[in-house]
Coordinates of C-alpha atoms in Angstrom, one line a residue:
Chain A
X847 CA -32.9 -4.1 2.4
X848 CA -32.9 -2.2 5.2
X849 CA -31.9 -4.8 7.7
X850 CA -29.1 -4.9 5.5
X851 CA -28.3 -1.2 5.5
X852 CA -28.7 -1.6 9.3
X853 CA -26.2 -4.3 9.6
X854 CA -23.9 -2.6 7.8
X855 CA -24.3 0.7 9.8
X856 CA -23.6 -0.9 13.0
X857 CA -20.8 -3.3 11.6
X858 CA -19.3 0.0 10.3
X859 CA -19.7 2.1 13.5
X860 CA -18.5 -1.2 15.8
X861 CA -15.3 -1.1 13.1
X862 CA -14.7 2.5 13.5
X863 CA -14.8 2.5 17.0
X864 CA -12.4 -0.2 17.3
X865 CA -9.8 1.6 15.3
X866 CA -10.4 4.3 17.5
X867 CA -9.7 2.0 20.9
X868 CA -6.6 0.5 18.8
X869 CA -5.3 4.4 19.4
X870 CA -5.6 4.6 23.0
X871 CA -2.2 4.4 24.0
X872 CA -0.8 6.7 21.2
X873 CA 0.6 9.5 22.9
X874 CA 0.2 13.0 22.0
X875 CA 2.7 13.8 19.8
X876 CA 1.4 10.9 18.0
X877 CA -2.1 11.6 17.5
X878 CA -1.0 15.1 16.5
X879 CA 1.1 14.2 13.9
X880 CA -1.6 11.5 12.7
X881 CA -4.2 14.2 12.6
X882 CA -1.9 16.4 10.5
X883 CA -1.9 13.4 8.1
X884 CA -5.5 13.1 8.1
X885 CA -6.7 16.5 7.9
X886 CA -3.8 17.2 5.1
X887 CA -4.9 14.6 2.7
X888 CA -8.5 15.8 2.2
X889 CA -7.7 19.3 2.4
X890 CA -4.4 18.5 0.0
X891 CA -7.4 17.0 -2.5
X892 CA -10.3 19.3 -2.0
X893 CA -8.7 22.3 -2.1
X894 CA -5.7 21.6 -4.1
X895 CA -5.9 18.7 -6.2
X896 CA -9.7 18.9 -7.4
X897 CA -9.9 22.8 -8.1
X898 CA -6.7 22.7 -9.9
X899 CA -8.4 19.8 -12.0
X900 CA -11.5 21.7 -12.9
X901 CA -9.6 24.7 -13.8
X902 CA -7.3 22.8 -16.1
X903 CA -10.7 21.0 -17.6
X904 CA -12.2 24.2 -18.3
X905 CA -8.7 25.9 -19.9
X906 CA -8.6 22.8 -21.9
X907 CA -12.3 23.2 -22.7
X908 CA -11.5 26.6 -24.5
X909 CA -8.1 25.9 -25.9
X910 CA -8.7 22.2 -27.7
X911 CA -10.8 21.9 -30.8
X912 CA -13.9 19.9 -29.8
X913 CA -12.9 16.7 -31.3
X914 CA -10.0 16.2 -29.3
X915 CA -11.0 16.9 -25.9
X916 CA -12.2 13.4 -25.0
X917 CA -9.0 12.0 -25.9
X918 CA -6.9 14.7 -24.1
X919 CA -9.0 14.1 -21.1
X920 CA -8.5 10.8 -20.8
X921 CA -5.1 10.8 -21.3
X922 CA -4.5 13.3 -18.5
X923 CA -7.0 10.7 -16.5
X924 CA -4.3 7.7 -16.9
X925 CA -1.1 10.5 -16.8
X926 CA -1.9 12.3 -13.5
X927 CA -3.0 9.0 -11.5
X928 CA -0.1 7.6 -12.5
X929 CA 1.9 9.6 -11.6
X930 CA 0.6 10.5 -8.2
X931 CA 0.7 6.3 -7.7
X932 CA 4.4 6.8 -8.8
X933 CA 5.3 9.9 -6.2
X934 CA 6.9 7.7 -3.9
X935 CA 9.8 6.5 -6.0
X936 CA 10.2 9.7 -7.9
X937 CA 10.1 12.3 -5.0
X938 CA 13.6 11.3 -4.2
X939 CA 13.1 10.8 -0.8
X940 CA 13.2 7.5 1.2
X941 CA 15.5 4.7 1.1
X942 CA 18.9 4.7 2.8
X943 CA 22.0 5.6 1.2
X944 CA 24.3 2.8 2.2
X945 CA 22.1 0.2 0.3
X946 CA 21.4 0.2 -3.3
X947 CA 19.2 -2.7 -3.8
X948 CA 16.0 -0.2 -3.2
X949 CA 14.8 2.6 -5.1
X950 CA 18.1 2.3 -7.2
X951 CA 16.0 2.6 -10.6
X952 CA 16.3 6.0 -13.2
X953 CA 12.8 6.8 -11.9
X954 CA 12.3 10.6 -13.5
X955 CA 13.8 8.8 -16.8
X956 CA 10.8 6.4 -17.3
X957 CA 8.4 9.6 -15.6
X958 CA 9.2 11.7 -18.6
X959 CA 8.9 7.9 -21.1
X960 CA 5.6 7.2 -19.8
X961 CA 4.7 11.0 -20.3
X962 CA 6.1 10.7 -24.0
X963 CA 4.4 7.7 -24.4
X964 CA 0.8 8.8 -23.4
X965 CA 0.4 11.7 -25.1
X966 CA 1.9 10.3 -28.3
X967 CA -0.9 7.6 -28.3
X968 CA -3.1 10.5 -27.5
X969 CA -2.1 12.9 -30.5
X970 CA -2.6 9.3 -32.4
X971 CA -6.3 8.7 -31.1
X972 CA -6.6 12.7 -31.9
X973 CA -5.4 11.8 -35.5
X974 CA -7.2 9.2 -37.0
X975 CA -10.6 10.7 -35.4
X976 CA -9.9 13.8 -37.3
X977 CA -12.8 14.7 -39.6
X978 CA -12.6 13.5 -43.0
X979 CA -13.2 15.6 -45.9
X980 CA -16.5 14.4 -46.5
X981 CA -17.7 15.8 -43.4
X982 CA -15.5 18.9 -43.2
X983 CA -17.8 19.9 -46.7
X984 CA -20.4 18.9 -45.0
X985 CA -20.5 21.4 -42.2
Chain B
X860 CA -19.4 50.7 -3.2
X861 CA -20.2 48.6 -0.6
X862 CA -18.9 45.6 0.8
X863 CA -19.8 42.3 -0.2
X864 CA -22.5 40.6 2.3
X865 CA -22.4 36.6 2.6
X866 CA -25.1 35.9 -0.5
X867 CA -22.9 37.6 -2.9
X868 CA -19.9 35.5 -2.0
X869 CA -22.3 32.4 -1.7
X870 CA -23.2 33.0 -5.8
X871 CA -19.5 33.1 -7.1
X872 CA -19.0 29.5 -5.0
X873 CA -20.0 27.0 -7.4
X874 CA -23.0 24.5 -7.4
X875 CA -23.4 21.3 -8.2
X876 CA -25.0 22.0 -11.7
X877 CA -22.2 24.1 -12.7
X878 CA -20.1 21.1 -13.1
X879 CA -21.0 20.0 -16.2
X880 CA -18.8 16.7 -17.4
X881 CA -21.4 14.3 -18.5
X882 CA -18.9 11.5 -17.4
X883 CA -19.8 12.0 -14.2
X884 CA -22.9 10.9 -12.1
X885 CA -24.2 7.6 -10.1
X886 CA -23.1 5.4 -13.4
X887 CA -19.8 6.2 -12.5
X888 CA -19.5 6.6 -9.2
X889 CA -21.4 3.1 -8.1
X890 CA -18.9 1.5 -10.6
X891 CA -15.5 2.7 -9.6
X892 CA -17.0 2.8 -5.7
X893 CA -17.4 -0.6 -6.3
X894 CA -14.0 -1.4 -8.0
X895 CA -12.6 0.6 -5.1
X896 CA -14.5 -1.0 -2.0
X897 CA -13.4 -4.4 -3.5
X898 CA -9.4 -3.3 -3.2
X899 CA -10.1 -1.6 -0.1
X900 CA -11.4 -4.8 1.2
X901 CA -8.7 -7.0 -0.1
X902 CA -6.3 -4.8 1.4
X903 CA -7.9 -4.7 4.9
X904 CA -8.0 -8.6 4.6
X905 CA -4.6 -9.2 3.6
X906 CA -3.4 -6.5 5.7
X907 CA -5.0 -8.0 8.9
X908 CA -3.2 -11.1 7.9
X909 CA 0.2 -9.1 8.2
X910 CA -0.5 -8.5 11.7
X911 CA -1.0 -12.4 12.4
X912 CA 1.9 -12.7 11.1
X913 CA 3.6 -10.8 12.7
X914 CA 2.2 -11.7 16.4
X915 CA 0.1 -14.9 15.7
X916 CA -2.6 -15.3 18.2
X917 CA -3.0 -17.6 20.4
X918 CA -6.4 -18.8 18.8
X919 CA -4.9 -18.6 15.3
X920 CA -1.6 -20.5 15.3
X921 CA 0.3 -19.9 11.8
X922 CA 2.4 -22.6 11.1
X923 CA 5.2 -22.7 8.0
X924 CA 2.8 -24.1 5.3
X925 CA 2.4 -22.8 2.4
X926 CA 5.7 -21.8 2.3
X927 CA 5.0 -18.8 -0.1
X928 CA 1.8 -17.9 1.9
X929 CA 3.2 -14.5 3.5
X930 CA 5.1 -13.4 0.0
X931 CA 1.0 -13.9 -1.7
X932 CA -1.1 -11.9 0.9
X933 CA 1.6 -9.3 1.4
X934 CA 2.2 -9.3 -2.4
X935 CA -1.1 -8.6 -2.7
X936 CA -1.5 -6.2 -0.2
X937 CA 0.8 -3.7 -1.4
X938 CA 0.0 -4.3 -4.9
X939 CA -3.6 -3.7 -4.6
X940 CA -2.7 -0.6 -2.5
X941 CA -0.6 0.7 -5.7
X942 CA -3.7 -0.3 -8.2
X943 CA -6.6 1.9 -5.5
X944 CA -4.1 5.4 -6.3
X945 CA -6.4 5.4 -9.7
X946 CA -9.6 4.5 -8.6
X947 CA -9.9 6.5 -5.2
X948 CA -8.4 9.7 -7.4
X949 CA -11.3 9.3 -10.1
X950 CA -13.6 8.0 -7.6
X951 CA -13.3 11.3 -5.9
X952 CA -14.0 12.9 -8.8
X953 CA -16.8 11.8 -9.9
X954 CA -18.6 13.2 -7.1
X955 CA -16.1 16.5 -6.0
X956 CA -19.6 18.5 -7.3
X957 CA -21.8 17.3 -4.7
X958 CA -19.3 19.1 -2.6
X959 CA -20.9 22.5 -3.9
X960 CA -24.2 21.0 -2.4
X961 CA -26.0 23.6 -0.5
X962 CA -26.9 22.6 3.2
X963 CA -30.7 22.1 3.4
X964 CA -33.3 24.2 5.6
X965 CA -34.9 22.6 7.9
X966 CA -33.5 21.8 11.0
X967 CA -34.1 18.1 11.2
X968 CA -32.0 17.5 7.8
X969 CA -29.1 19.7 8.7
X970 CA -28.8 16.9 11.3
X971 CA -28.6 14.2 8.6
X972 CA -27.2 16.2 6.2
X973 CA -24.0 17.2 8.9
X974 CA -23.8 13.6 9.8
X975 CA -23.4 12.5 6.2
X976 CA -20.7 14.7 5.2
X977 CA -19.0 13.9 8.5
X978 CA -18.8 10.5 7.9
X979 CA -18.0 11.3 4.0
X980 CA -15.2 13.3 5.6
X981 CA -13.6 10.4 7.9
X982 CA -14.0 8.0 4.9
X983 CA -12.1 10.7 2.8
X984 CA -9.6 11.1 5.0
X985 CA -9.2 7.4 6.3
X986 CA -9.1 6.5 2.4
X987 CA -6.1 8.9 1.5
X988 CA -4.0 8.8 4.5
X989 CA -3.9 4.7 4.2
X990 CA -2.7 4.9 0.7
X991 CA -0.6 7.6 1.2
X992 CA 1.5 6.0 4.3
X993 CA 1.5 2.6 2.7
X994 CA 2.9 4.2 -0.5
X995 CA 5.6 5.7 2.0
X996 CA 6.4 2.9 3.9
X997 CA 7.1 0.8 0.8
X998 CA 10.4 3.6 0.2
X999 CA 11.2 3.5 3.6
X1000 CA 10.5 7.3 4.2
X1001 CA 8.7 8.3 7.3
X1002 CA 8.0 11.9 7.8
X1003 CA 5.7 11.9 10.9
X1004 CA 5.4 11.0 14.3
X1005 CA 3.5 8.6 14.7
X1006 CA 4.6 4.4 14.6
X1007 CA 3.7 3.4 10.9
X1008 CA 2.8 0.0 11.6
X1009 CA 0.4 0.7 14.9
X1010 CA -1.6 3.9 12.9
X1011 CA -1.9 1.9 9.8
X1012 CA -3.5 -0.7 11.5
X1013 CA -6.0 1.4 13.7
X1014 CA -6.9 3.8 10.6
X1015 CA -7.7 0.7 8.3
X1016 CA -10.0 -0.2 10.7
X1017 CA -11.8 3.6 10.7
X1018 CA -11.3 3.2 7.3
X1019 CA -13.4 0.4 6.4
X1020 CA -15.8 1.4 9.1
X1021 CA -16.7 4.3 7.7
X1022 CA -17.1 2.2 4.2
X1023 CA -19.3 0.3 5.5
X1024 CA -21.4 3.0 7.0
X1025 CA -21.1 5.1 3.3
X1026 CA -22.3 1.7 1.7
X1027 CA -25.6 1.4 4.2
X1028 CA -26.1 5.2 3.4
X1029 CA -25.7 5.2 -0.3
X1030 CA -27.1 1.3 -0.8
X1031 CA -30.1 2.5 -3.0
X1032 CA -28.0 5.0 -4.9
X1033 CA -25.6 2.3 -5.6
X1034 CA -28.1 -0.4 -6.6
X1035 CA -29.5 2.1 -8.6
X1036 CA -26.2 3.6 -10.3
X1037 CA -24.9 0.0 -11.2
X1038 CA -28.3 -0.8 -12.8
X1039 CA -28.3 2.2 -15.2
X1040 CA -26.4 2.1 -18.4
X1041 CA -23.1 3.8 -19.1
X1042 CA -24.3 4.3 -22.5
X1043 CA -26.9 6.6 -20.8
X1044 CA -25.8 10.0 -20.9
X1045 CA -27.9 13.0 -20.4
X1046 CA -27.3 15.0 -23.8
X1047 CA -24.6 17.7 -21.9
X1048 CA -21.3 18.5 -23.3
X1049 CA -21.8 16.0 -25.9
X1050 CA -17.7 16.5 -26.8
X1051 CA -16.3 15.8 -23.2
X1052 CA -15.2 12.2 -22.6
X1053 CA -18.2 9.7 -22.3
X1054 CA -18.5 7.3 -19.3
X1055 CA -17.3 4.4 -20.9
X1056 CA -13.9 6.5 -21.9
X1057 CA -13.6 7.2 -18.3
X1058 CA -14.0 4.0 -16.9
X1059 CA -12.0 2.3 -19.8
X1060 CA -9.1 5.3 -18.8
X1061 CA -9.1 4.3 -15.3
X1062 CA -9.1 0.3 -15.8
X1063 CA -5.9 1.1 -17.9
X1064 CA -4.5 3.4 -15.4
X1065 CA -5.1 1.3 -12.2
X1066 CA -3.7 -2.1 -14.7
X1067 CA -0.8 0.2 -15.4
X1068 CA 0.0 1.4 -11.8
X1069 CA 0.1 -2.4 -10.8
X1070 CA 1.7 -3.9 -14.1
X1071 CA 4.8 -1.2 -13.6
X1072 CA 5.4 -1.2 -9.8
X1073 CA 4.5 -5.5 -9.6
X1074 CA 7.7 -7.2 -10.4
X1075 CA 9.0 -6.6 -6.8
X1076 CA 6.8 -9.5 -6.3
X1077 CA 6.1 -11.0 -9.7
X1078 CA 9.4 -12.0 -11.2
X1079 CA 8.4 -12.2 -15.0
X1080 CA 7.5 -8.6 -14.9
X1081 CA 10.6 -7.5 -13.0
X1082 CA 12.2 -5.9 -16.4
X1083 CA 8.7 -4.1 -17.1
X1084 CA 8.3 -2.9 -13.7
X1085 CA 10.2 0.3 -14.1
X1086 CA 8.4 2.2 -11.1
X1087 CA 9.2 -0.4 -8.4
X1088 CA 11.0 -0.1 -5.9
X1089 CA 12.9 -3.3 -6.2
X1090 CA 14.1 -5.0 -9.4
X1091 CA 15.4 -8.1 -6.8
X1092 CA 18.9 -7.4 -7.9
X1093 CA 21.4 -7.4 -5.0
X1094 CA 24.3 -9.1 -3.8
X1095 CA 24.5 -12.8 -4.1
X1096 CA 21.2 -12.5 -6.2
X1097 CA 18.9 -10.8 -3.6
X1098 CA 17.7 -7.4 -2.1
X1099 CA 18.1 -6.1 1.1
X1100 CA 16.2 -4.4 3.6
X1101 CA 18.5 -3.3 6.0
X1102 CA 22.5 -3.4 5.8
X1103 CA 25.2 -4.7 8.5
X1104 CA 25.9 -1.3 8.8
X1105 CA 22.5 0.5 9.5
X1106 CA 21.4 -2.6 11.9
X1107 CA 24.7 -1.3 13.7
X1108 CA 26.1 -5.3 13.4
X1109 CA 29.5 -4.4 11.1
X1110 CA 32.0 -4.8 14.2
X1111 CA 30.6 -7.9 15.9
X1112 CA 29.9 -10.0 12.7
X1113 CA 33.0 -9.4 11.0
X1114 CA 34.8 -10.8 14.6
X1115 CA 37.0 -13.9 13.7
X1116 CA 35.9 -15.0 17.2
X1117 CA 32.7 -16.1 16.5
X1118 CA 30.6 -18.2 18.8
X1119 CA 27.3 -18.6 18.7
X1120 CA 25.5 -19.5 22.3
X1121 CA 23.1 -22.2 22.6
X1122 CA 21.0 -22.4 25.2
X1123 CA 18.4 -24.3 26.9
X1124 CA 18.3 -24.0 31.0
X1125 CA 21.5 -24.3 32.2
X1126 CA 23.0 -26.2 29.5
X1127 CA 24.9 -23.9 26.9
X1128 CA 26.8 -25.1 24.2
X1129 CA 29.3 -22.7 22.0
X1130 CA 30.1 -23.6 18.1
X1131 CA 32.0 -21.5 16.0
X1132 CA 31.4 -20.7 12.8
X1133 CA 33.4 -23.8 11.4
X1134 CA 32.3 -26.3 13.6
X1135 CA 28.5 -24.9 12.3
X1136 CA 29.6 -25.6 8.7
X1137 CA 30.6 -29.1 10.2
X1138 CA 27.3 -30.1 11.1
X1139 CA 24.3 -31.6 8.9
X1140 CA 24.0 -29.2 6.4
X1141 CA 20.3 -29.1 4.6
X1142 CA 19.5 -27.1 1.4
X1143 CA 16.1 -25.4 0.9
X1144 CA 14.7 -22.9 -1.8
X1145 CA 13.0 -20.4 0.6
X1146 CA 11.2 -16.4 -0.2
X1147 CA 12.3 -13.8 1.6
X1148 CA 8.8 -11.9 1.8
X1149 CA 9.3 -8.4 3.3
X1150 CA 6.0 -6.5 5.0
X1151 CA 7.1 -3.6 1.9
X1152 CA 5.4 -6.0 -0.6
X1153 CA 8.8 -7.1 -2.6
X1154 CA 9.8 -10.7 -2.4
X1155 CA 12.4 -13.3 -3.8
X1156 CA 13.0 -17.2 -4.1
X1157 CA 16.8 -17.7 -2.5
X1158 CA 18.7 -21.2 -2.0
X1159 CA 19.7 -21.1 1.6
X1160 CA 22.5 -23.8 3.2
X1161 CA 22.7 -24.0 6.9
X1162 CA 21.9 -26.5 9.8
X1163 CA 18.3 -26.9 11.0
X1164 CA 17.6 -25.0 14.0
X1165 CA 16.0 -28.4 15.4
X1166 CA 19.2 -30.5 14.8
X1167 CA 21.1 -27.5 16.8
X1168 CA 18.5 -27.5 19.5
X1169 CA 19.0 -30.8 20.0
X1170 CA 22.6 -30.5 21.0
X1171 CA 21.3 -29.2 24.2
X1172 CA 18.9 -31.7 24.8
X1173 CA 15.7 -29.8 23.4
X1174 CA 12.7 -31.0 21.9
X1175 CA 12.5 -30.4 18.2
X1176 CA 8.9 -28.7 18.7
X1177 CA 10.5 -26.4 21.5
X1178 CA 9.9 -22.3 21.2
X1179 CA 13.1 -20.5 20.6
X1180 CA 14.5 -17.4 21.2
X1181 CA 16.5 -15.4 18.5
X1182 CA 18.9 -13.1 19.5
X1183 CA 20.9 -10.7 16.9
X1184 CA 23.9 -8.8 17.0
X1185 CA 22.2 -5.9 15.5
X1186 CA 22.6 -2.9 17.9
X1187 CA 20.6 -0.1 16.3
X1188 CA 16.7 -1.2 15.3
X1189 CA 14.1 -3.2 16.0
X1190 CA 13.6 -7.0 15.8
X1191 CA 16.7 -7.2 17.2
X1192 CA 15.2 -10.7 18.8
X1193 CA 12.3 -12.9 17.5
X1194 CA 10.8 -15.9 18.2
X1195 CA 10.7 -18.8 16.1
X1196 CA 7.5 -20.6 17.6
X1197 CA 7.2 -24.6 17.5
X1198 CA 5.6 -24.9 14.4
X1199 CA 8.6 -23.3 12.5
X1200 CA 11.1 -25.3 14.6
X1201 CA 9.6 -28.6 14.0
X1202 CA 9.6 -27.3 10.2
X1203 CA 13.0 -29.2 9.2
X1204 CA 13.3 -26.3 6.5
X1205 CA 14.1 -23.9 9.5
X1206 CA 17.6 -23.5 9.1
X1207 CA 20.2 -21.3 10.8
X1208 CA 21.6 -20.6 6.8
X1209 CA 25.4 -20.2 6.7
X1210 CA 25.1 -20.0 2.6
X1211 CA 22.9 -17.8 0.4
X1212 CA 22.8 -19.2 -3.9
X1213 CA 25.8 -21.1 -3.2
X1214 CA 28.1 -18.5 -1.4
X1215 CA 28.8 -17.8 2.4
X1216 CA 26.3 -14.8 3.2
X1217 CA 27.2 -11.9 2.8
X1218 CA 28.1 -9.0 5.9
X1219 CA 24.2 -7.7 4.5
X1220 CA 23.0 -11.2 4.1
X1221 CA 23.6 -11.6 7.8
X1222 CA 26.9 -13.3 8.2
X1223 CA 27.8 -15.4 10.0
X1224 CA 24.4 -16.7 10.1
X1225 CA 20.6 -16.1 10.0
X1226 CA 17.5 -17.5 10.3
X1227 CA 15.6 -18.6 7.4
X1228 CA 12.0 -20.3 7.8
X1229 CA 9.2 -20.8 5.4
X1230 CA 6.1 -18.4 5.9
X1231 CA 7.9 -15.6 7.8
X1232 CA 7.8 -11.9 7.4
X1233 CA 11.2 -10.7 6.1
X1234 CA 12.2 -8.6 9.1
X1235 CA 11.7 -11.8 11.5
X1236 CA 14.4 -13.7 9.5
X1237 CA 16.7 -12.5 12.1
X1238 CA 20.2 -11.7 10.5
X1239 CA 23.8 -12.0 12.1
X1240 CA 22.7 -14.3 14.7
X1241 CA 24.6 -14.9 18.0
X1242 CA 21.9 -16.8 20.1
X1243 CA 19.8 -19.3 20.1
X1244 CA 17.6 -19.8 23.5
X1245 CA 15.0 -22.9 24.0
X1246 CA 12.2 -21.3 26.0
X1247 CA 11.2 -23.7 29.0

């Protein structure tokens, strides 16, 4: 095991530092703009993305009746990684105007289907989990 | 009132333990880490293939066999890419708490401890800005600086370095995460979504994101992939990648003076377009695969380039050299190596599915070869050189 972790520490290291030497020519402009990239994503995530997440969780968390928040949850789990998979083709951007063999699709159209879609499955997973009025009494 | 001093502001910052989804935790983490480190690899893999392609090494010569070999691995590539958006965004959920972790004491572990996160941070960072180009580059939209092709290269490679050192770190954590159960759940918010629910979520999500963006490369899905980029409709039954008039070729390919230059030392011989259709004409059923991921069977008439070597006394194993009459772009040359000379299914393709190309296509004529990259199937062709 540890001659493993080892291994893998140095294999990793070796890999990284190779990437690095692959960027020795890249002139300054270059490395700037690829820092900006860098840098952007995980601040983009960590300060943006995540908190936003866990603020919505806990909203949702006062707002849904117990019983549905698993379901809602998930749903927004399969709705908001889609549909940062699917910002490319729906930010618009990209592609070149003179040829319409790419990005040439009604991409907001099927955004707002596949939204339609997955919450309607969701209020239908809600639905039949509801409590019957056995256990309603019960309570 | 007095002003806050730094403990106050350190309470209202939350810790770990405040987070309280029971979804979350080494069950998780070690399974999607997994699931993720697996597409990671395959991409790396296939993406390192790209570059062979591209620039074959001396010690690695790629010849035209399989034909379909470069549509598969860059197929896969870009669709495994597409399917990682899922698993890195839950993946980094599952552990944003330990975020909140509070640096420890003593001196000796703040080393560790700032190593650790460092290495966490390139990973992080590596992870997103690979998916995040590649996603980019597949819509043709290139808001930086930097070259595209050379930085996603050298960041794949920090990338899975810094895997590999986050795997030798977190080995026992991960042995131990994939041995517990997802079934067992410490008894905390017993109405939030359970593990299984989130790992079921996310293997529907990342099928999804793969299922709906695929049929650029799969054709049986190309009606169901409504997010890709491609449905592989064009004209004459086939995308493009770059027009006549973007590569800057519009004036020159149109010219009813045609003559495309043969050479080979100080022999040159001149045919025009006709006296090309004149020749030995072969028909093949050849992909276009494109480094974007989207792909597409074509039938492609033209003259082998080995048969139109010949006319100037070359060998049909001979290197040649590719020259477009594209002015704006690159690849306005390439080189068809010996291999793909020698490959009788190299042809310089007057017709595309039955029709002369197309101005897009590359009339008057392009190269076509089995086992290329798309943008080295050079289009509007006015030279041929034999290296010697």
């Amino acid at each position: 095991m540890r001659l493993v972790r080892a291994l893998l520490l140095l294999t990793g290291v070796g890999f990284g530092l190779w990437g690095v030497w692959l960027m020795r020519d890249f002139t300054s402009e270059q490395l700037v703009s690829m820092g900006t990239w860098l840098a952007g994503g995980v601040i983009l995530h960590d300060a943006v993305i995540a908190p936003v997440t866990v603020v919505l969780g806990v909203v949702a968390a006062r707002l849904l009746p117990g019983r549905t928040r698993s379901v809602a949850a998930i749903a927004f789990l399969v709705w908001a990684t889609l549909t940062v998979a699917f910002l490319n083709v729906l930010s618009g951007q990209g592609g070149k105007p003179d040829n319409d063999t790419v990005l040439h699709r009604p991409y907001g159209l099927s955004w707002i289907v596949l939204t339609l879609v997955i919450a309607a499955i969701a209020a239908a997973v809600a639905y039949r989990r509801r409590p019957t009025a056995v256990q309603r009494r019960s309570r | 009132m007095r002003l806050p001093r730094v403990e106050d502001i350190e309470k209202r910052i939350p810790r770990p333990e405040d987070f309280s989804a029971r979804s979350r935790g080494p069950a998780t983490t070690a399974r999607v880490g997994t699931a993720l480190g697996i597409a990671f690899g395959i991409c790396f893999l296939t993406g390192l293939w790209s570059h062979f392609q591209y620039d074959s090494p001396s010690w690695l010569p790629i010849g035209p066999n399989p034909a379909w070999l470069y549509r598969v691995t860059q197929g896969t590539h870009v669709a495994t890419g597409i399917a990682s958006v899922p698993l890195l965004l839950v993946k980094l959920w599952s552990v944003y708490p330990r975020f909140f972790i509070r640096p420890p004491k003593a001196r000796r572990d703040q080393l560790v401890d700032v190593l650790e996160r460092a290495s966490i941070g390139v990973l992080v960072a590596a992870a997103i800005f690979q998916l995040t180009s590649g996603l980019l580059n597949v819509v043709q939209w290139y808001p930086w600086e930097f070259s595209f092709r050379r930085t996603h290269e050298a960041v794949a490679w920090v990338a899975i370095g810094a895997l590999l050192v986050h795997i030798a770190v977190k080995l026992p954590v991960i042995r131990e995460g994939l041995g517990a159960s997802v079934a067992d759940e410490p008894p905390v918010d017993a109405e939030g979504p359970s593990r299984r629910a989130v790992l079921r979520g996310l293997t529907v999500a990342s099928g999804l994101a793969l299922v709906l963006t695929v049929g650029q490369t799969v054709p049986v899905l190309r009606r169901i992939s409504v997010f890709g980029v491609r449905d592989g409709d064009g004209p004459q039954d086939l995308p493009v990648n770059r027009t006549a008039r973007a590569a800057g070729a519009t004036r020159a390919a149109s010219d009813p003076a045609f003559v495309l230059q043969l050479k080979a030392g100080a022999r040159t011989v001149s045919l025009t377009r006709d006296e090309l259709a004149k020749l030995p004409q072969r028909t093949h059923r050849l992909p276009i695969a494109c480094v974007e991921g989207w792909s597409r069977n074509a039938v492609w008439t033209g003259v082998a380039v080995q048969d139109l070597i010949a006319l100037v006394g070359a060998p049909s194993r001979s290197t040649v050299t590719v020259r477009s009459m594209q002015t704006r772009g690159a690849f306005r040359t390439s080189e068809l190596p010996g291999d793909f000379v020698d490959d009788p299914r190299t042809l310089l393709a007057l017709e595309l599915n039955g029709e002369p190309l197309s101005l897009d296509h590359g009339y008057p004529c392009r190269i076509i070869a089995p086992n290329r990259p798309g943008v080295l199937q050079t289009k509007w062709v006015r030279e041929l050189e034999v290296r010697t």
